[in-house]
Amino acid sequence: MSHAHGTPAAARRRTYPPVLAEDDRALVVTHAVLSFEDRGVRYVVPQAHLEEVVRPNAQPLHERIEHLQGHDLFRLRGEMLPVTSLAHRMHGEPVAANPTVEPRLLILRTEQGRFGLVVDAILDHEELAIEPLPRRLQGLPLAFGAAVRADGRIAIALEVTALAQGLARRDAHLTATGAPPHVAEAPQVGMMLVRIRPGRLAAIPVDEVAHIARFASRALERRGDLELARDAHGVLPVFTLAQVTAPDDDWRPEDPDRAHPVLVHVHEGRRIGYRVEAVEDIVRVPRDGHGDGVLVGGAIHERRSLATLAPRLLREAA
Amino acid sequence: MNSRHAWCSFHAADARFGIEVAHVQEIVREAAVTPVPLGPPALAGLMNLRGRIVPTLDLRALLGLPPTDPTTASVHVILRDGDELVSLLVDRIADVHRADDDVLEPLPATVGAPHTAIVRGVRHANDDMLLVLDLDAVLRHAFPQTNPR
C-alpha cells in the first residue's frame, strides 16, 4: 500500500510553486525550468533551484572532482560542494564517468544547501507544463512529474531535494577533516548570461526576467519602427537588445522563421520584450563585483539591466 | 461471428498472451519510451499518447526476463486502469481470440513464478496455448507500492 504519496512528508518535500496540489490531478501549471539531457533521457529542474551552470574549462570535469570520505566534491570559487549524477544515484556509477560527452555541472540549491549535478548536456531554459506522474508512480523518490516537450518527447521533472539527500554536508564534517573551510560568501545575485548577438555576451539580473518567450521575426507585427508580439497576455512590444544597448548595432536575426528567445520584463505593470540570440547560462556572481562586467569562467561579460532600459523604450512604444 | 468472449492476443518472449478486449483501449506501434529514475523494475518508462503521459510496463521484465531492447520494434497495448491508462510493451501483436465461453484451465504445474502471479489461466486454441493475463494482478505485481484506486 502506498505510504509515500499524500503523506505530510511527501508534501513537505516540495519547495517550489504549486505544481501538484496533491489530490488535484487536473491542475497543470507551467513552470520555468532548465531542461537537460543525460544518457539520452531528458530531464527538467525548476529554475527556482538553479544557481548556475558550470562548464568545464581546460581541465575535464572528472579530473576536477575530488574524493573525500566516500563523497565526491567540486571546488567552486573556493567552496567545496558535494556533487552527484543521475547515473550515480540510479546505478552507483562514478560521477562524471561518461567519456563520450563534455559534461556540465548544475549548481542547485535546496534548503539543505547547495550541490552539483553532473549532466551530459544543457538543452534550454523554457516554460513547460509539468504534470504529476501517473497515479501508479506517485511517491517515486527522484521524480515528481513529467512534461511533454514541443517535440513530443517526455521530460522527467526531478525532485531536487531528494537528489540532494545523502550528499556530504559541507558544514557537517568537511571542515573538521582538513578540507578548506568555505569562503565567506559575499552577497550574490543570479545573472542570466545571454548572447545578445553573435560575439556579445551580457549578464542580466535573473530577477528582471519574468519569463522567456520565443518568437520568430516573421511572427511579429510591425508598426513603424516598432515590433509587436501577441501572446496569451496581450500585445508585447519587442526590442532587439543588441540595438537598444548599442545604437550603432544593427544586428537582427537572419532567419525570419527561426524563433529567438525574448526576455520578458515587467515595468510598472507593463510588459516589454528583449530579443536576444540565445540564453546561455544562469550564474551567481557577487552583487557589486567587477564594475560594469561579470566574471564567469575567466571571461568578463558586460552587465546589463533591463529595468534601466525599460522606461525609455516603453515611452517609444507608447 | 458473435462470440461472447474475446481476448486480445500478443507475443512476448516466445509465448502467446491474451487479455480481455474490454481492458484494451488501443494498440500503438513505435512510441518512444522515457525511463523514470528509480522506477519499479517492470516499468519501461513513460510514453506520450497524444499528449497524455502513460506509464509503460515491459511484459518481458514482468516475466523476470531481460527487458525489451529499446532499439527493436515493439508494440504498446494500451490498457484501461480505472480512469487512467497503462501501456504494456509486447514483442508483437497477434489476433483476437474469440469463444463462447470464458473457461480457463490452470497453468501447467511446470510453470512457476512470476507467471503464476500474473496469469489467470490458459486457453487452448488449435495447437496454440494462450496465457490469459490478470490485469489487476499485473498491476499489483508491477506497482507493489501504489494505491490501486
Short mmCIF file of C-alpha atoms in Angstrom, two decimals:
data_model
loop_
_atom_site.label_atom_id
_atom_site.label_comp_id
_atom_site.label_asym_id
_atom_site.label_seq_id
_atom_site.Cartn_x
_atom_site.Cartn_y
_atom_site.Cartn_z
CA MET A 1 0.00 0.00 0.00
CA SER A 2 1.07 3.50 -0.60
CA HIS A 3 2.72 5.36 2.15
CA ALA A 4 4.68 7.89 0.19
CA HIS A 5 2.10 9.77 -1.81
CA GLY A 6 -0.16 12.10 0.05
CA THR A 7 1.70 11.90 3.32
CA PRO A 8 2.80 15.03 5.13
CA ALA A 9 6.40 14.02 4.35
CA ALA A 10 5.71 13.94 0.64
CA ALA A 11 4.02 17.33 0.82
CA ARG A 12 6.89 18.87 2.75
CA ARG A 13 9.42 17.84 0.13
CA ARG A 14 8.00 20.20 -2.45
CA THR A 15 9.60 23.55 -2.04
CA TYR A 16 8.56 25.23 -5.27
CA PRO A 17 5.27 26.64 -6.51
CA PRO A 18 2.07 24.68 -6.78
CA VAL A 19 2.77 22.14 -9.47
CA LEU A 20 0.99 19.48 -7.55
CA ALA A 21 -1.94 20.11 -5.39
CA GLU A 22 -1.63 16.57 -4.11
CA ASP A 23 -5.15 15.44 -4.83
CA ASP A 24 -5.95 17.57 -7.84
CA ARG A 25 -4.73 15.80 -10.95
CA ALA A 26 -6.38 18.35 -13.21
CA LEU A 27 -4.08 21.11 -12.02
CA VAL A 28 -1.30 21.76 -14.53
CA VAL A 29 0.84 24.84 -14.11
CA THR A 30 3.60 26.00 -16.42
CA HIS A 31 6.95 26.31 -14.78
CA ALA A 32 10.20 27.98 -15.64
CA VAL A 33 12.62 25.08 -15.88
CA LEU A 34 16.07 24.23 -17.10
CA SER A 35 15.96 21.19 -19.36
CA PHE A 36 18.96 18.97 -19.84
CA GLU A 37 19.89 15.59 -21.22
CA ASP A 38 21.63 12.73 -19.50
CA ARG A 39 22.27 9.33 -21.12
CA GLY A 40 19.80 10.21 -23.85
CA VAL A 41 16.97 10.98 -21.40
CA ARG A 42 15.54 14.46 -20.98
CA TYR A 43 15.01 15.95 -17.55
CA VAL A 44 13.97 19.29 -16.12
CA VAL A 45 14.67 21.04 -12.83
CA PRO A 46 12.72 24.08 -11.66
CA GLN A 47 14.64 27.32 -12.21
CA ALA A 48 13.90 28.15 -8.58
CA HIS A 49 16.54 25.57 -7.57
CA LEU A 50 19.13 26.58 -10.15
CA GLU A 51 22.01 28.82 -9.21
CA GLU A 52 24.34 28.43 -12.15
CA VAL A 53 25.72 26.14 -14.80
CA VAL A 54 29.43 25.41 -14.66
CA ARG A 55 31.23 24.48 -17.87
CA PRO A 56 34.49 22.64 -17.63
CA ASN A 57 37.30 24.76 -18.98
CA ALA A 58 40.68 23.36 -19.92
CA GLN A 59 40.53 20.59 -17.30
CA PRO A 60 37.89 17.88 -17.77
CA LEU A 61 35.22 17.84 -15.11
CA HIS A 62 36.01 14.35 -13.84
CA GLU A 63 39.57 15.45 -13.09
CA ARG A 64 38.27 18.37 -11.04
CA ILE A 65 36.11 16.19 -8.81
CA GLU A 66 37.81 15.38 -5.53
CA HIS A 67 37.00 12.46 -3.29
CA LEU A 68 36.82 12.68 0.46
CA GLN A 69 35.40 10.08 2.83
CA GLY A 70 33.38 8.46 0.07
CA HIS A 71 31.94 11.76 -1.14
CA ASP A 72 32.52 13.47 -4.47
CA LEU A 73 33.28 17.16 -4.17
CA PHE A 74 33.83 20.04 -6.54
CA ARG A 75 35.75 23.18 -5.66
CA LEU A 76 33.78 26.18 -6.87
CA ARG A 77 35.37 29.57 -6.20
CA GLY A 78 37.00 28.25 -3.07
CA GLU A 79 33.97 26.39 -1.74
CA MET A 80 33.75 22.60 -1.69
CA LEU A 81 30.37 21.45 -2.96
CA PRO A 82 29.10 17.86 -2.94
CA VAL A 83 28.35 16.59 -6.45
CA THR A 84 26.36 13.69 -7.81
CA SER A 85 24.86 12.46 -11.05
CA LEU A 86 21.73 10.57 -12.01
CA ALA A 87 23.77 7.55 -13.10
CA HIS A 88 25.43 7.59 -9.70
CA ARG A 89 22.12 7.79 -7.85
CA MET A 90 20.47 5.12 -10.00
CA HIS A 91 23.28 2.69 -10.74
CA GLY A 92 26.13 3.64 -8.43
CA GLU A 93 28.31 4.67 -11.36
CA PRO A 94 31.17 7.08 -10.72
CA VAL A 95 30.22 10.74 -11.08
CA ALA A 96 31.20 12.30 -14.43
CA ALA A 97 32.23 8.94 -15.84
CA ASN A 98 30.64 9.23 -19.26
CA PRO A 99 33.63 9.65 -21.59
CA THR A 100 31.55 10.45 -24.66
CA VAL A 101 30.40 13.89 -23.56
CA GLU A 102 31.78 17.12 -22.16
CA PRO A 103 29.54 17.29 -19.14
CA ARG A 104 28.12 20.35 -17.45
CA LEU A 105 27.66 20.86 -13.73
CA LEU A 106 24.38 22.31 -12.50
CA ILE A 107 24.70 24.09 -9.16
CA LEU A 108 21.39 23.55 -7.38
CA ARG A 109 20.18 24.95 -4.09
CA THR A 110 17.87 23.31 -1.59
CA GLU A 111 17.04 24.12 2.00
CA GLN A 112 19.82 21.72 2.97
CA GLY A 113 22.42 23.63 0.98
CA ARG A 114 24.00 23.71 -2.45
CA PHE A 115 25.21 20.79 -4.51
CA GLY A 116 26.30 19.98 -8.03
CA LEU A 117 24.57 17.68 -10.51
CA VAL A 118 26.69 16.46 -13.41
CA VAL A 119 24.71 16.21 -16.66
CA ASP A 120 25.60 15.40 -20.25
CA ALA A 121 24.21 18.49 -21.96
CA ILE A 122 22.09 21.59 -21.32
CA LEU A 123 19.08 21.88 -23.62
CA ASP A 124 17.11 25.02 -22.85
CA HIS A 125 15.58 27.38 -20.39
CA GLU A 126 11.88 27.05 -21.07
CA GLU A 127 8.34 27.19 -19.75
CA LEU A 128 6.76 23.75 -19.53
CA ALA A 129 3.50 22.40 -18.19
CA ILE A 130 4.57 19.84 -15.63
CA GLU A 131 2.02 17.18 -14.86
CA PRO A 132 2.01 14.97 -11.81
CA LEU A 133 3.27 11.47 -12.51
CA PRO A 134 0.54 8.93 -13.27
CA ARG A 135 -1.14 7.76 -10.06
CA ARG A 136 0.66 4.41 -10.01
CA LEU A 137 4.03 6.16 -9.96
CA GLN A 138 3.41 8.86 -7.41
CA GLY A 139 5.78 8.67 -4.50
CA LEU A 140 8.86 7.77 -6.54
CA PRO A 141 11.87 9.34 -4.85
CA LEU A 142 13.57 11.27 -7.66
CA ALA A 143 10.75 12.33 -9.99
CA PHE A 144 7.73 14.44 -9.14
CA GLY A 145 6.24 14.93 -12.56
CA ALA A 146 6.72 14.87 -16.29
CA ALA A 147 6.23 17.23 -19.20
CA VAL A 148 5.62 16.74 -22.87
CA ARG A 149 8.06 18.99 -24.72
CA ALA A 150 7.29 20.72 -28.00
CA ASP A 151 8.96 17.90 -29.96
CA GLY A 152 6.63 15.35 -28.36
CA ARG A 153 9.30 13.82 -26.18
CA ILE A 154 8.72 13.45 -22.48
CA ALA A 155 11.00 15.12 -19.94
CA ILE A 156 11.16 13.90 -16.36
CA ALA A 157 10.80 16.60 -13.68
CA LEU A 158 13.32 15.87 -10.94
CA GLU A 159 12.78 16.20 -7.20
CA VAL A 160 15.82 18.33 -6.43
CA THR A 161 15.51 17.97 -2.67
CA ALA A 162 15.60 14.19 -2.98
CA LEU A 163 18.62 14.33 -5.27
CA ALA A 164 20.50 16.16 -2.54
CA GLN A 165 19.82 13.53 0.09
CA GLY A 166 22.82 11.52 1.18
CA LEU A 167 25.31 14.06 -0.11
CA ALA A 168 28.12 15.41 2.00
CA ARG A 169 27.06 18.31 4.20
CA ARG A 170 29.71 20.94 3.81
CA ASP A 171 29.22 22.33 7.27
CA ALA A 172 28.80 18.94 8.94
CA HIS A 173 32.23 17.44 8.80
CA LEU A 174 34.29 18.50 5.83
CA THR A 175 35.87 21.42 7.61
CA ALA A 176 36.64 19.16 10.55
CA THR A 177 38.52 16.70 8.37
CA GLY A 178 41.04 19.12 6.96
CA ALA A 179 39.21 20.26 3.89
CA PRO A 180 39.40 24.02 3.45
CA PRO A 181 36.59 25.90 5.13
CA HIS A 182 34.33 27.55 2.64
CA VAL A 183 34.92 31.16 1.80
CA ALA A 184 32.55 33.56 3.48
CA GLU A 185 30.15 34.40 0.71
CA ALA A 186 29.70 37.97 -0.45
CA PRO A 187 26.08 38.89 -1.20
CA GLN A 188 25.34 37.24 -4.52
CA VAL A 189 22.88 37.76 -7.30
CA GLY A 190 21.67 35.40 -10.01
CA MET A 191 22.55 36.54 -13.51
CA MET A 192 21.30 35.21 -16.80
CA LEU A 193 24.09 35.01 -19.36
CA VAL A 194 22.68 35.79 -22.79
CA ARG A 195 24.26 36.06 -26.20
CA ILE A 196 22.63 39.30 -27.30
CA ARG A 197 24.09 38.84 -30.78
CA PRO A 198 26.94 36.73 -32.18
CA GLY A 199 30.09 37.69 -30.29
CA ARG A 200 28.40 39.68 -27.50
CA LEU A 201 27.65 38.08 -24.16
CA ALA A 202 25.82 40.02 -21.50
CA ALA A 203 24.81 39.26 -17.92
CA ILE A 204 21.30 40.30 -16.88
CA PRO A 205 19.86 40.02 -13.37
CA VAL A 206 17.60 36.96 -13.28
CA ASP A 207 15.11 38.91 -11.16
CA GLU A 208 14.47 41.24 -14.09
CA VAL A 209 13.29 38.41 -16.35
CA ALA A 210 9.67 37.47 -15.69
CA HIS A 211 9.84 34.67 -18.22
CA ILE A 212 11.38 33.74 -21.55
CA ALA A 213 9.16 33.62 -24.62
CA ARG A 214 10.23 32.58 -28.12
CA PHE A 215 9.17 34.31 -31.29
CA ALA A 216 10.29 34.13 -34.90
CA SER A 217 10.70 37.54 -36.60
CA ARG A 218 8.04 36.64 -39.11
CA ALA A 219 5.54 36.18 -36.29
CA LEU A 220 5.96 39.79 -35.14
CA GLU A 221 3.76 42.62 -36.36
CA ARG A 222 5.48 45.81 -37.48
CA ARG A 223 4.07 49.23 -36.58
CA GLY A 224 6.52 51.79 -37.92
CA ASP A 225 9.81 51.09 -36.15
CA LEU A 226 8.07 49.01 -33.54
CA GLU A 227 7.68 45.24 -33.46
CA LEU A 228 4.82 43.66 -31.58
CA ALA A 229 4.17 40.09 -30.50
CA ARG A 230 0.81 38.74 -29.46
CA ASP A 231 0.52 36.07 -26.80
CA ALA A 232 -1.98 34.88 -24.23
CA HIS A 233 -1.43 38.03 -22.16
CA GLY A 234 -1.95 40.52 -24.97
CA VAL A 235 0.40 42.65 -27.05
CA LEU A 236 4.09 42.69 -26.21
CA PRO A 237 6.45 45.30 -27.68
CA VAL A 238 9.68 43.53 -28.69
CA PHE A 239 13.03 45.28 -28.88
CA THR A 240 16.31 43.79 -30.03
CA LEU A 241 18.66 44.02 -27.04
CA ALA A 242 21.74 44.39 -29.27
CA GLN A 243 20.27 47.57 -30.76
CA VAL A 244 18.97 49.19 -27.60
CA THR A 245 22.27 48.68 -25.78
CA ALA A 246 24.47 49.85 -28.69
CA PRO A 247 22.70 52.24 -31.08
CA ASP A 248 25.18 51.50 -33.89
CA ASP A 249 24.50 47.79 -33.68
CA ASP A 250 22.04 46.81 -36.40
CA TRP A 251 22.06 43.07 -35.72
CA ARG A 252 18.79 41.33 -36.42
CA PRO A 253 18.07 37.61 -36.66
CA GLU A 254 18.99 36.45 -40.15
CA ASP A 255 16.37 33.76 -40.47
CA PRO A 256 12.88 35.27 -40.05
CA ASP A 257 11.42 31.84 -39.35
CA ARG A 258 13.79 30.89 -36.57
CA ALA A 259 12.42 31.51 -33.08
CA HIS A 260 14.67 33.56 -30.82
CA PRO A 261 14.38 34.00 -27.07
CA VAL A 262 12.59 37.13 -25.92
CA LEU A 263 13.26 38.09 -22.30
CA VAL A 264 10.00 39.45 -20.92
CA HIS A 265 10.43 42.21 -18.33
CA VAL A 266 7.59 43.82 -16.40
CA HIS A 267 7.95 47.53 -15.58
CA GLU A 268 5.19 49.19 -13.52
CA GLY A 269 2.73 46.59 -14.70
CA ARG A 270 3.63 46.91 -18.38
CA ARG A 271 5.43 44.20 -20.30
CA ILE A 272 8.40 44.71 -22.57
CA GLY A 273 10.28 42.06 -24.56
CA TYR A 274 14.02 42.00 -25.28
CA ARG A 275 15.02 39.75 -28.15
CA VAL A 276 18.42 38.03 -27.86
CA GLU A 277 20.21 35.46 -29.94
CA ALA A 278 20.40 32.80 -27.21
CA VAL A 279 20.21 32.22 -23.48
CA GLU A 280 23.44 30.55 -22.38
CA ASP A 281 23.56 30.08 -18.63
CA ILE A 282 22.42 31.14 -15.22
CA VAL A 283 25.27 32.07 -12.89
CA ARG A 284 25.64 33.53 -9.42
CA VAL A 285 28.04 36.39 -9.07
CA PRO A 286 28.94 38.93 -6.38
CA ARG A 287 26.25 41.56 -6.27
CA ASP A 288 28.57 44.52 -6.75
CA GLY A 289 31.69 42.91 -8.18
CA HIS A 290 33.67 43.68 -11.32
CA GLY A 291 32.34 47.13 -12.15
CA ASP A 292 30.38 47.04 -15.36
CA GLY A 293 31.15 43.39 -16.01
CA VAL A 294 30.59 39.93 -14.64
CA LEU A 295 33.45 37.46 -14.37
CA VAL A 296 32.42 33.98 -15.43
CA GLY A 297 34.92 31.22 -16.15
CA GLY A 298 37.76 33.70 -16.58
CA ALA A 299 35.96 35.96 -19.07
CA ILE A 300 34.29 39.26 -18.29
CA HIS A 301 30.89 39.86 -19.81
CA GLU A 302 29.03 43.12 -19.97
CA ARG A 303 26.43 43.66 -17.29
CA ARG A 304 23.07 44.99 -18.44
CA SER A 305 19.87 45.98 -16.68
CA LEU A 306 16.56 45.52 -18.43
CA ALA A 307 14.91 47.68 -15.79
CA THR A 308 17.11 50.67 -16.64
CA LEU A 309 16.28 50.42 -20.32
CA ALA A 310 12.57 49.92 -19.84
CA PRO A 311 11.23 53.47 -19.19
CA ARG A 312 12.70 54.94 -22.40
CA LEU A 313 11.62 52.00 -24.55
CA LEU A 314 8.12 51.98 -23.12
CA ARG A 315 7.82 55.68 -23.95
CA GLU A 316 8.88 54.83 -27.52
CA ALA A 317 6.36 52.03 -27.67
CA ALA A 318 3.59 54.29 -26.40
CA MET B 1 -19.33 -14.00 -35.65
CA ASN B 2 -20.95 -13.20 -32.32
CA SER B 3 -18.74 -14.93 -29.81
CA ARG B 4 -19.49 -13.82 -26.28
CA HIS B 5 -15.90 -13.54 -25.13
CA ALA B 6 -12.78 -12.14 -26.75
CA TRP B 7 -9.14 -11.75 -25.81
CA CYS B 8 -6.60 -9.52 -27.49
CA SER B 9 -3.53 -11.70 -28.01
CA PHE B 10 0.13 -10.84 -28.40
CA HIS B 11 3.55 -12.39 -28.18
CA ALA B 12 6.37 -11.80 -25.74
CA ALA B 13 9.42 -13.96 -25.20
CA ASP B 14 8.19 -16.85 -27.38
CA ALA B 15 4.87 -17.17 -25.58
CA ARG B 16 1.41 -16.04 -26.55
CA PHE B 17 -0.52 -14.00 -24.06
CA GLY B 18 -4.04 -12.65 -24.03
CA ILE B 19 -6.06 -10.11 -22.16
CA GLU B 20 -9.79 -9.45 -22.27
CA VAL B 21 -10.55 -6.97 -25.04
CA ALA B 22 -12.71 -4.99 -22.63
CA HIS B 23 -9.47 -3.87 -20.94
CA VAL B 24 -7.84 -2.76 -24.20
CA GLN B 25 -8.23 0.80 -25.43
CA GLU B 26 -5.95 0.65 -28.47
CA ILE B 27 -2.72 -0.64 -29.94
CA VAL B 28 0.17 1.74 -30.63
CA ARG B 29 3.31 0.97 -32.56
CA GLU B 30 6.74 2.52 -32.20
CA ALA B 31 6.22 5.09 -29.47
CA ALA B 32 9.27 6.46 -27.66
CA VAL B 33 9.56 5.48 -24.01
CA THR B 34 11.25 7.75 -21.47
CA PRO B 35 12.71 5.90 -18.48
CA VAL B 36 11.86 7.12 -14.98
CA PRO B 37 14.67 7.21 -12.41
CA LEU B 38 14.29 4.64 -9.65
CA GLY B 39 11.01 3.37 -11.07
CA PRO B 40 9.86 -0.19 -10.37
CA PRO B 41 11.74 -2.90 -12.31
CA ALA B 42 8.92 -3.71 -14.72
CA LEU B 43 8.43 -0.06 -15.66
CA ALA B 44 9.95 0.66 -19.06
CA GLY B 45 9.10 4.33 -18.65
CA LEU B 46 6.56 6.87 -19.84
CA MET B 47 5.07 7.24 -23.30
CA ASN B 48 3.31 10.19 -24.88
CA LEU B 49 -0.10 9.11 -26.12
CA ARG B 50 -1.47 12.16 -27.93
CA GLY B 51 -0.27 14.43 -25.13
CA ARG B 52 -1.26 12.08 -22.34
CA ILE B 53 1.56 10.68 -20.22
CA VAL B 54 1.13 6.93 -19.86
CA PRO B 55 3.26 4.55 -17.77
CA THR B 56 4.62 1.69 -19.84
CA LEU B 57 5.21 -1.79 -18.43
CA ASP B 58 7.54 -4.21 -20.15
CA LEU B 59 5.94 -7.65 -20.30
CA ARG B 60 9.34 -9.28 -20.62
CA ALA B 61 10.52 -7.59 -17.46
CA LEU B 62 7.29 -8.55 -15.72
CA LEU B 63 8.11 -12.16 -16.54
CA GLY B 64 11.55 -11.83 -14.99
CA LEU B 65 13.31 -11.77 -18.35
CA PRO B 66 15.82 -9.20 -19.64
CA PRO B 67 13.87 -6.10 -20.64
CA THR B 68 12.83 -5.39 -24.20
CA ASP B 69 15.65 -3.93 -26.26
CA PRO B 70 14.55 -0.32 -26.81
CA THR B 71 16.02 -0.37 -30.34
CA THR B 72 13.81 -3.24 -31.52
CA ALA B 73 10.32 -2.74 -32.84
CA SER B 74 7.74 -3.36 -30.17
CA VAL B 75 4.07 -2.69 -29.66
CA HIS B 76 2.16 -0.91 -26.93
CA VAL B 77 -1.09 -2.47 -25.80
CA ILE B 78 -2.90 0.45 -24.15
CA LEU B 79 -4.97 -0.80 -21.22
CA ARG B 80 -7.56 0.98 -19.10
CA ASP B 81 -6.63 1.27 -15.45
CA GLY B 82 -9.64 2.93 -13.87
CA ASP B 83 -9.68 6.46 -15.24
CA GLU B 84 -6.02 6.22 -16.21
CA LEU B 85 -4.16 4.24 -18.86
CA VAL B 86 -1.28 1.81 -18.68
CA SER B 87 0.73 0.59 -21.64
CA LEU B 88 2.00 -2.97 -21.88
CA LEU B 89 5.05 -3.34 -24.09
CA VAL B 90 4.97 -6.59 -26.08
CA ASP B 91 7.04 -8.06 -28.92
CA ARG B 92 4.25 -8.19 -31.49
CA ILE B 93 0.51 -8.21 -31.64
CA ALA B 94 -1.47 -11.29 -32.71
CA ASP B 95 -5.14 -11.88 -33.47
CA VAL B 96 -8.22 -11.56 -31.31
CA HIS B 97 -9.14 -14.91 -29.78
CA ARG B 98 -12.92 -15.38 -29.59
CA ALA B 99 -15.00 -18.01 -27.83
CA ASP B 100 -18.47 -18.62 -26.49
CA ASP B 101 -17.15 -19.48 -23.07
CA ASP B 102 -14.52 -17.94 -20.84
CA VAL B 103 -13.41 -21.11 -19.12
CA LEU B 104 -9.71 -21.06 -18.23
CA GLU B 105 -7.56 -24.05 -17.44
CA PRO B 106 -4.97 -23.81 -14.70
CA LEU B 107 -1.39 -23.12 -15.62
CA PRO B 108 0.71 -26.26 -16.15
CA ALA B 109 2.48 -27.26 -12.95
CA THR B 110 5.83 -26.80 -14.67
CA VAL B 111 5.23 -23.05 -14.93
CA GLY B 112 6.50 -21.11 -11.94
CA ALA B 113 6.67 -17.54 -10.72
CA PRO B 114 6.32 -14.88 -11.91
CA HIS B 115 3.93 -16.36 -14.48
CA THR B 116 1.75 -17.77 -11.70
CA ALA B 117 1.45 -14.29 -10.21
CA ILE B 118 0.11 -12.57 -13.31
CA VAL B 119 -1.51 -15.27 -15.48
CA ARG B 120 -5.11 -16.05 -14.64
CA GLY B 121 -5.26 -19.24 -16.66
CA VAL B 122 -4.78 -20.90 -20.02
CA ARG B 123 -6.93 -21.34 -23.09
CA HIS B 124 -6.10 -23.70 -25.91
CA ALA B 125 -6.75 -22.61 -29.46
CA ASN B 126 -5.90 -25.14 -32.14
CA ASP B 127 -2.39 -26.24 -31.16
CA ASP B 128 -1.59 -22.96 -29.54
CA MET B 129 -1.70 -22.03 -25.87
CA LEU B 130 -2.98 -18.63 -24.79
CA LEU B 131 -1.79 -17.40 -21.38
CA VAL B 132 -4.56 -15.11 -20.18
CA LEU B 133 -3.25 -12.24 -18.08
CA ASP B 134 -4.99 -10.99 -14.95
CA LEU B 135 -4.80 -7.20 -15.32
CA ASP B 136 -5.27 -6.47 -11.62
CA ALA B 137 -2.53 -8.96 -10.79
CA VAL B 138 -0.25 -7.46 -13.44
CA LEU B 139 -0.71 -4.00 -11.92
CA ARG B 140 -0.25 -5.27 -8.35
CA HIS B 141 2.89 -7.11 -9.41
CA ALA B 142 4.29 -4.14 -11.35
CA PHE B 143 3.41 -1.41 -8.85
CA PRO B 144 3.62 -3.07 -5.44
CA GLN B 145 3.92 0.29 -3.63
CA THR B 146 0.95 2.10 -5.09
CA ASN B 147 -2.62 2.67 -4.20
CA PRO B 148 -4.77 0.71 -6.68
CA ARG B 149 -7.66 3.15 -6.50
#
